[in-house]
Amino acid sequence: MSHRLGSLLTTPGLVLGPGAATTTFSPPSASGGTLFLMLHFTGSTLSGGARIEVDLGYATDVFTAADGPDFWSRPVGGNSVVVRFVPNGGGGQATLTQYGRGEGLAGGGSTNSNADLFLLTSPYAEPSYFNALGVCPNGANPSWENVDCLPPGLMRDVARSVGMLVVPHGDHLSSCSAALIDSDLILTAGHCVSTDAEARTGSFTLDFQTDCAGARPPGYSPKFFKMRRVVRTGFARAPGDTRDPLDYSVLQIDTPVGGFPPPLPMRAGLPTVGEELFVVHHPRGVVKKVSRKPTDPTCQVLQATPTVITYACDSDNGSSGSPVIDMMGRVVAVNDWAPGACSNQGQASAAIVQDFLTEPPPTRPVDVMVVLDRSGSMSMTSGATAGLTKIEEARRAAALFLDLLRTNAGHRAGVVSFSTTPSLDAGLAAHTPAREGTLIGPPPGHSGGVVGAIAPGGMTTIGGGLRTAQQQLPTPGPTTNTAAILLMTDGLENTPPMISAVEPELGSTILNVVGFGTPAALDGPRLSDLARRHRGLYTRAGSGLELKKYFVLAFGNIFEAGISTDPDRVLAAGSVRSAPIDVAVCGETTITVVVGYERPGAALNVSLRSPSGATVDASTAGVESSGGDTWHFLRVPLPVGADGDGVWQAFVSRADLGGGDEVRRVAVDDQQGAARFPAERYFIAVVADGGPWLRPEPLERPLYTGDPFNPRIRLLRGDGARLEAAMALTVSRPARGAGNELVGAEGRAAHDVDGEPVSGRTATLLSLEEAGVDLDQRVTEEHMLFDDGEHDDGAEDPDGLFGLPMPALTTVEGDYTFHARATYGGDCVGTRETFWSVHVDVGIDPGHTTVSVDDRGRLPDGRHVVDVRFTPRDRYDNHLGPGRPDAFDVAGVPGCEPSGPVVDHGDGSYTQVVTWDRGGGGSPGIVVTQPGRPPVVVAPDPVVRTGCLLWLLVLLVVLVVVLVVALALS
């Protein structure tokens, strides 16, 4: 964001619900007076017709269940606001936990402003301006003026369509300028707002201005309008989009009855050097200004490139996002940055218009580094019927991935493994047939080479593995390949460098992450969030078969259009060939049909029957065939003869008997046959190249229990056009949380496995699994997703983004797995499938977190040392559990200062020591913050239960008893 207008502050949770219907919120005032408030409600459980109302004076904000678990109000003037809970036949509650406070900031520097949006004082007090680089000549007094000083005409008319947005950002309220470009769209800088999460917190106004003399205009009553979503941005590119970023965003806003002033047109061509310009903006977040000739004599085009316009119209922080306008009233640039030397710059409108019309360029070849965990725990058994260790399963999955990678196609690949230290096993190099043999050994087994030699032992430095891989990838540029990393780990990082230290080095690299193993051993929250921040997918594989399937999925997501079918099946004991599996082809240029199976000795292969009935197998001309000891695939360029679009059929056969067209079977009751051909679990995955692509939308932040979730997924043709489709979704969610299982369980001591330390929490969870506790017990749900504009699925009209709000899904911590299946087309029917995992962590809820305090005594300075002991739970009473002090940060409530680290008692409770200023009027407590989540206040109720007071009470009781006895005896 661009400029600070005030502070974001926490407040002890003010609950609005059936027991607290109406209240007036009047927080402590800022030192120089509070100029406006914005309220943040969290933990909303509103249902039915229940609503929260915020009386703004100029309007009323109304929030319902449709607004999700947290929402922000629009600004309200002054330091007092009435809020109401209206049941309207429904129920639930919401808690006011944070508010934004607009302030008159003073003292110079980058924070100096006057955020008097409602002009509570008149005349308006202009601050001193700070950004000397934005003023020409640099450091001079700015030459802008109030817009009311403009004479009637074009500039005055244009100024009506320019305003200011206010958005919570970090620890403060911030502002940017913006312009109407459609009936419900505003244009601003991308660095101001680039995500839906940011947009939904903010508001926009066109009214913040004085008269020419700086006084409050007669009848002044500014109105603010909620921002809803990011329609398009060049600031945060989509996965795989290699275009250079452009610093702009187009945001959708609510519209008033009667509409807004006319929108401003955008100039599709470049201006010429010397053209006169003017800028309407809110520098430093103050009342609306205009920079123009003759008062600003340098306000003209100095240089124009295809993407950047250079000019010298005076600006300051807060001017970001404002329109730079020509003398026909057209936007020629979005005001962006001020490098100095009288050369302010903006993103050219011509480039923005072209960006709107241009879809992402064709996918470049890919540079991919496969990063494998070889820590000591990888020597443990994978638990599969094949009896393989984790490292043996991982080597096979990596070999399958590298075997699928097309040779001599411009791709490059390398391999890194890590334990206590990382190892560059194979540097990044062109993927040729010879190189493939070096990496995974020669066919037919592909069980040797660099990957086959990786052996387990030692600790886990996930960050070290990522850093070593990233150092192999070139700096992104116009001619470099797309950079990607495929990371597989089976545990928690326990030795530096850590992920947090290395992640900033990853830049634009796409990162797909596979967690291998049970929930007991994986850091689901960290891995899920890591993939989310780097445009990749996170999946958890519980078995070696799943691990291979997810590596095939990663291959489809990185290199091809995705997966078209993905059934899991069993080839029955005695069966030598499967029943046919339909494969829909509609527009694909190549299909790669992969069969993966469990046992190295099973020797399965795959063949196809075309729509005309022809057999297509490894012997068919033009078909590529390869495999290892637990997989086989056919890569089929289309068409084959006259066969292309239509329904194909795949068959899985025992390789030693061949496929053929004749279906042979050994009777199941023939014990010899059944022993020769035991049941074999396998999967079929059809990787499609060409045709539509299907991808889940990346999450904007981590997920916690109680958060509503919409598993939005995008289906588009290769040219970016939308498709009508039926979108089915299977959700597999956890039935029990690890934190609940750990509370009350017998704790196990930390220990080592083949040189790798295992924490007490992980050791206890593993012991529960060994005792038969199914920590991965699942519940499955089936849903349909919609692209109709009515299911929080993007635009008001169908746009290829499918969704379905699920407000009650995230009730237990753990990995939630989603399997989407799209069916599209009429005469030519096609399919796409994908699957991904999202980790949901326990969202600490102050209403369900038990708290006690113990006053340990008074310090010489009069403050008290207090133990705040708390047992974190979510709104469903799920425990965070022991061993999670790194899951949250702790700060003190006003008057309390944390002292020392959080103490984990091993039973689900924690203690934070604070020093408490008892004379400050407050009570002891703490503020708990989880990543990507608003802070919550954790304090006891009643707020003070101290050991000193308890002993004092006991002493008083004893004295009273003694007194009564003495009186009786007398």
Short mmCIF file of N, CA, C and O in Angstrom, two decimals, residues 806-879:
data_model
loop_
_atom_site.label_atom_id
_atom_site.label_comp_id
_atom_site.label_asym_id
_atom_site.label_seq_id
_atom_site.Cartn_x
_atom_site.Cartn_y
_atom_site.Cartn_z
N MET A 806 -18.45 -23.40 1.36
CA MET A 806 -18.63 -24.48 2.34
C MET A 806 -18.35 -23.90 3.72
O MET A 806 -17.26 -24.02 4.26
N PRO A 807 -19.35 -23.26 4.32
CA PRO A 807 -19.12 -22.56 5.59
C PRO A 807 -18.88 -23.48 6.78
O PRO A 807 -18.36 -23.04 7.79
N ALA A 808 -19.27 -24.75 6.68
CA ALA A 808 -19.17 -25.64 7.84
C ALA A 808 -18.26 -26.83 7.57
O ALA A 808 -18.41 -27.89 8.17
N LEU A 809 -17.29 -26.68 6.68
CA LEU A 809 -16.44 -27.81 6.32
C LEU A 809 -15.29 -28.01 7.29
O LEU A 809 -15.00 -29.14 7.70
N THR A 810 -14.64 -26.94 7.69
CA THR A 810 -13.36 -27.03 8.40
C THR A 810 -13.58 -27.15 9.91
O THR A 810 -13.27 -26.25 10.67
N THR A 811 -14.07 -28.30 10.34
CA THR A 811 -14.40 -28.49 11.75
C THR A 811 -13.32 -29.21 12.54
O THR A 811 -13.37 -29.24 13.76
N VAL A 812 -12.33 -29.80 11.85
CA VAL A 812 -11.26 -30.57 12.50
C VAL A 812 -9.95 -30.23 11.80
O VAL A 812 -9.93 -30.04 10.58
N GLU A 813 -8.86 -30.17 12.56
CA GLU A 813 -7.56 -29.94 11.94
C GLU A 813 -7.14 -31.15 11.11
O GLU A 813 -7.57 -32.28 11.33
N GLY A 814 -6.28 -30.91 10.13
CA GLY A 814 -5.74 -31.99 9.33
C GLY A 814 -5.71 -31.65 7.86
O GLY A 814 -6.00 -30.53 7.45
N ASP A 815 -5.36 -32.64 7.03
CA ASP A 815 -5.29 -32.48 5.59
C ASP A 815 -6.64 -32.77 4.96
O ASP A 815 -7.17 -33.87 5.11
N TYR A 816 -7.17 -31.80 4.24
CA TYR A 816 -8.41 -31.94 3.49
C TYR A 816 -8.03 -32.16 2.03
O TYR A 816 -7.32 -31.35 1.44
N THR A 817 -8.50 -33.26 1.45
CA THR A 817 -8.13 -33.61 0.08
C THR A 817 -9.33 -33.40 -0.83
O THR A 817 -10.45 -33.80 -0.50
N PHE A 818 -9.08 -32.79 -1.98
CA PHE A 818 -10.14 -32.45 -2.94
C PHE A 818 -9.82 -33.12 -4.28
O PHE A 818 -8.70 -33.03 -4.77
N HIS A 819 -10.82 -33.77 -4.84
CA HIS A 819 -10.68 -34.43 -6.14
C HIS A 819 -11.79 -33.89 -7.04
O HIS A 819 -12.96 -34.20 -6.83
N ALA A 820 -11.40 -33.05 -7.99
CA ALA A 820 -12.37 -32.42 -8.90
C ALA A 820 -12.40 -33.17 -10.22
O ALA A 820 -11.34 -33.56 -10.74
N ARG A 821 -13.61 -33.32 -10.79
CA ARG A 821 -13.78 -34.03 -12.06
C ARG A 821 -14.71 -33.20 -12.94
O ARG A 821 -15.89 -33.02 -12.62
N ALA A 822 -14.18 -32.71 -14.04
CA ALA A 822 -14.94 -31.88 -14.97
C ALA A 822 -15.31 -32.71 -16.20
O ALA A 822 -14.46 -33.41 -16.76
N THR A 823 -16.56 -32.60 -16.62
CA THR A 823 -17.02 -33.22 -17.86
C THR A 823 -17.60 -32.11 -18.73
O THR A 823 -18.47 -31.37 -18.30
N TYR A 824 -17.10 -31.98 -19.95
CA TYR A 824 -17.48 -30.86 -20.80
C TYR A 824 -17.73 -31.35 -22.21
O TYR A 824 -17.35 -32.46 -22.61
N GLY A 825 -18.38 -30.49 -23.01
CA GLY A 825 -18.61 -30.79 -24.42
C GLY A 825 -19.97 -31.40 -24.67
O GLY A 825 -20.68 -31.83 -23.75
N GLY A 826 -20.35 -31.43 -25.96
CA GLY A 826 -21.62 -32.01 -26.38
C GLY A 826 -21.39 -33.24 -27.23
O GLY A 826 -21.30 -34.36 -26.72
N ASP A 827 -21.27 -33.01 -28.53
CA ASP A 827 -20.97 -34.14 -29.42
C ASP A 827 -19.61 -34.74 -29.09
O ASP A 827 -19.41 -35.95 -29.22
N CYS A 828 -18.67 -33.91 -28.71
CA CYS A 828 -17.34 -34.38 -28.30
C CYS A 828 -17.22 -34.14 -26.80
O CYS A 828 -17.16 -32.99 -26.34
N VAL A 829 -17.22 -35.21 -26.03
CA VAL A 829 -17.19 -35.10 -24.56
C VAL A 829 -15.76 -35.29 -24.08
O VAL A 829 -15.07 -36.24 -24.49
N GLY A 830 -15.30 -34.37 -23.24
CA GLY A 830 -13.97 -34.47 -22.66
C GLY A 830 -14.04 -34.44 -21.15
O GLY A 830 -15.07 -34.06 -20.55
N THR A 831 -12.95 -34.83 -20.53
CA THR A 831 -12.89 -34.82 -19.06
C THR A 831 -11.54 -34.26 -18.62
O THR A 831 -10.53 -34.35 -19.33
N ARG A 832 -11.54 -33.69 -17.44
CA ARG A 832 -10.31 -33.30 -16.75
C ARG A 832 -10.50 -33.61 -15.26
O ARG A 832 -11.60 -33.48 -14.73
N GLU A 833 -9.42 -34.00 -14.63
CA GLU A 833 -9.46 -34.25 -13.19
C GLU A 833 -8.22 -33.65 -12.55
O GLU A 833 -7.17 -33.51 -13.19
N THR A 834 -8.33 -33.30 -11.30
CA THR A 834 -7.18 -32.90 -10.53
C THR A 834 -7.49 -33.13 -9.06
O THR A 834 -8.65 -33.27 -8.67
N PHE A 835 -6.46 -33.19 -8.27
CA PHE A 835 -6.65 -33.35 -6.83
C PHE A 835 -5.56 -32.57 -6.11
O PHE A 835 -4.46 -32.38 -6.63
N TRP A 836 -5.89 -32.13 -4.91
CA TRP A 836 -4.95 -31.34 -4.13
C TRP A 836 -5.35 -31.43 -2.67
O TRP A 836 -6.46 -31.86 -2.34
N SER A 837 -4.45 -31.06 -1.81
CA SER A 837 -4.69 -31.07 -0.37
C SER A 837 -4.53 -29.67 0.20
O SER A 837 -3.72 -28.88 -0.30
N VAL A 838 -5.27 -29.40 1.24
CA VAL A 838 -5.14 -28.15 1.99
C VAL A 838 -5.08 -28.52 3.45
O VAL A 838 -5.92 -29.30 3.93
N HIS A 839 -4.09 -28.00 4.16
CA HIS A 839 -4.03 -28.27 5.59
C HIS A 839 -4.81 -27.22 6.36
O HIS A 839 -4.67 -26.02 6.11
N VAL A 840 -5.63 -27.68 7.27
CA VAL A 840 -6.41 -26.80 8.14
C VAL A 840 -5.85 -26.94 9.55
O VAL A 840 -5.79 -28.06 10.09
N ASP A 841 -5.45 -25.84 10.14
CA ASP A 841 -4.89 -25.86 11.49
C ASP A 841 -5.96 -25.43 12.49
O ASP A 841 -6.99 -24.85 12.12
N VAL A 842 -5.69 -25.69 13.76
CA VAL A 842 -6.62 -25.29 14.82
C VAL A 842 -6.63 -23.78 14.94
O VAL A 842 -5.58 -23.15 15.17
N GLY A 843 -7.79 -23.17 14.75
CA GLY A 843 -7.93 -21.73 14.90
C GLY A 843 -8.27 -21.38 16.33
O GLY A 843 -9.38 -21.64 16.81
N ILE A 844 -7.32 -20.81 17.04
CA ILE A 844 -7.51 -20.54 18.47
C ILE A 844 -8.65 -19.55 18.67
O ILE A 844 -8.67 -18.47 18.09
N ASP A 845 -9.61 -19.95 19.50
CA ASP A 845 -10.80 -19.15 19.75
C ASP A 845 -10.81 -18.70 21.21
O ASP A 845 -10.73 -19.54 22.11
N PRO A 846 -10.88 -17.39 21.46
CA PRO A 846 -10.80 -16.93 22.86
C PRO A 846 -11.96 -17.39 23.71
O PRO A 846 -11.82 -17.56 24.92
N GLY A 847 -13.14 -17.64 23.09
CA GLY A 847 -14.29 -18.08 23.86
C GLY A 847 -14.21 -19.52 24.32
O GLY A 847 -14.94 -19.93 25.23
N HIS A 848 -13.34 -20.32 23.73
CA HIS A 848 -13.22 -21.72 24.09
C HIS A 848 -11.84 -22.06 24.65
O HIS A 848 -11.59 -23.22 24.98
N THR A 849 -10.98 -21.07 24.74
CA THR A 849 -9.65 -21.27 25.31
C THR A 849 -9.69 -20.95 26.80
O THR A 849 -10.02 -19.82 27.18
N THR A 850 -9.41 -21.94 27.63
CA THR A 850 -9.44 -21.72 29.08
C THR A 850 -8.17 -20.99 29.51
O THR A 850 -7.07 -21.26 29.00
N VAL A 851 -8.32 -20.06 30.45
CA VAL A 851 -7.22 -19.22 30.88
C VAL A 851 -7.27 -19.05 32.39
O VAL A 851 -8.35 -18.92 32.97
N SER A 852 -6.11 -19.09 33.02
CA SER A 852 -6.00 -18.73 34.44
C SER A 852 -4.75 -17.88 34.61
O SER A 852 -3.81 -17.98 33.81
N VAL A 853 -4.75 -17.04 35.63
CA VAL A 853 -3.58 -16.21 35.90
C VAL A 853 -3.15 -16.40 37.35
O VAL A 853 -3.97 -16.65 38.24
N ASP A 854 -1.85 -16.31 37.57
CA ASP A 854 -1.28 -16.47 38.91
C ASP A 854 -0.29 -15.34 39.14
O ASP A 854 0.73 -15.26 38.46
N ASP A 855 -0.63 -14.46 40.09
CA ASP A 855 0.24 -13.33 40.42
C ASP A 855 1.37 -13.84 41.31
O ASP A 855 1.16 -14.23 42.45
N ARG A 856 2.60 -13.83 40.76
CA ARG A 856 3.75 -14.36 41.50
C ARG A 856 4.42 -13.32 42.38
O ARG A 856 5.37 -13.64 43.10
N GLY A 857 3.95 -12.10 42.36
CA GLY A 857 4.53 -11.11 43.26
C GLY A 857 4.83 -9.81 42.56
O GLY A 857 4.74 -9.68 41.34
N ARG A 858 5.22 -8.86 43.38
CA ARG A 858 5.43 -7.49 42.90
C ARG A 858 6.92 -7.23 42.71
O ARG A 858 7.76 -7.62 43.52
N LEU A 859 7.24 -6.51 41.62
CA LEU A 859 8.61 -6.11 41.34
C LEU A 859 8.91 -4.78 42.02
O LEU A 859 7.99 -4.05 42.41
N PRO A 860 10.18 -4.43 42.14
CA PRO A 860 10.51 -3.14 42.79
C PRO A 860 9.89 -1.94 42.10
O PRO A 860 9.62 -0.91 42.75
N ASP A 861 9.64 -2.01 40.79
CA ASP A 861 9.06 -0.86 40.11
C ASP A 861 7.54 -0.82 40.21
O ASP A 861 6.89 0.03 39.59
N GLY A 862 6.95 -1.72 40.99
CA GLY A 862 5.51 -1.72 41.20
C GLY A 862 4.73 -2.64 40.30
O GLY A 862 3.56 -2.92 40.55
N ARG A 863 5.35 -3.11 39.22
CA ARG A 863 4.67 -4.05 38.34
C ARG A 863 4.66 -5.44 38.97
O ARG A 863 5.43 -5.74 39.87
N HIS A 864 3.75 -6.29 38.47
CA HIS A 864 3.61 -7.65 38.99
C HIS A 864 4.05 -8.66 37.95
O HIS A 864 3.87 -8.46 36.73
N VAL A 865 4.63 -9.75 38.41
CA VAL A 865 4.96 -10.89 37.55
C VAL A 865 3.80 -11.85 37.60
O VAL A 865 3.42 -12.33 38.68
N VAL A 866 3.21 -12.13 36.45
CA VAL A 866 1.99 -12.92 36.39
C VAL A 866 2.18 -14.07 35.40
O VAL A 866 2.69 -13.87 34.29
N ASP A 867 1.80 -15.28 35.80
CA ASP A 867 1.74 -16.43 34.89
C ASP A 867 0.36 -16.47 34.24
O ASP A 867 -0.66 -16.53 34.94
N VAL A 868 0.34 -16.40 32.93
CA VAL A 868 -0.93 -16.57 32.19
C VAL A 868 -0.90 -17.97 31.59
O VAL A 868 -0.15 -18.24 30.65
N ARG A 869 -1.69 -18.86 32.14
CA ARG A 869 -1.74 -20.26 31.67
C ARG A 869 -3.00 -20.45 30.83
O ARG A 869 -4.10 -20.11 31.27
N PHE A 870 -2.83 -20.99 29.64
CA PHE A 870 -3.97 -21.10 28.73
C PHE A 870 -3.92 -22.43 27.99
O PHE A 870 -2.84 -22.97 27.72
N THR A 871 -5.09 -22.95 27.68
CA THR A 871 -5.23 -24.19 26.91
C THR A 871 -5.92 -23.86 25.61
O THR A 871 -7.14 -23.68 25.56
N PRO A 872 -5.17 -23.71 24.49
CA PRO A 872 -5.76 -23.25 23.23
C PRO A 872 -6.74 -24.28 22.66
O PRO A 872 -6.42 -25.46 22.51
N ARG A 873 -7.94 -23.81 22.34
CA ARG A 873 -8.95 -24.61 21.67
C ARG A 873 -9.59 -23.76 20.57
O ARG A 873 -9.53 -22.53 20.61
N ASP A 874 -10.23 -24.43 19.63
CA ASP A 874 -10.96 -23.71 18.61
C ASP A 874 -12.44 -23.62 18.98
O ASP A 874 -12.85 -24.04 20.07
N ARG A 875 -13.23 -23.08 18.08
CA ARG A 875 -14.65 -22.85 18.38
C ARG A 875 -15.41 -24.16 18.52
O ARG A 875 -16.54 -24.17 19.04
N TYR A 876 -14.82 -25.29 18.08
CA TYR A 876 -15.46 -26.59 18.22
C TYR A 876 -14.89 -27.36 19.41
O TYR A 876 -15.16 -28.55 19.57
N ASP A 877 -14.09 -26.69 20.24
CA ASP A 877 -13.43 -27.28 21.41
C ASP A 877 -12.34 -28.27 21.04
O ASP A 877 -11.93 -29.09 21.87
N ASN A 878 -11.85 -28.24 19.81
CA ASN A 878 -10.68 -29.03 19.45
C ASN A 878 -9.44 -28.41 20.09
O ASN A 878 -9.25 -27.19 20.05
N HIS A 879 -8.58 -29.26 20.64
CA HIS A 879 -7.34 -28.79 21.25
C HIS A 879 -6.27 -28.54 20.20
O HIS A 879 -6.14 -29.31 19.24
#
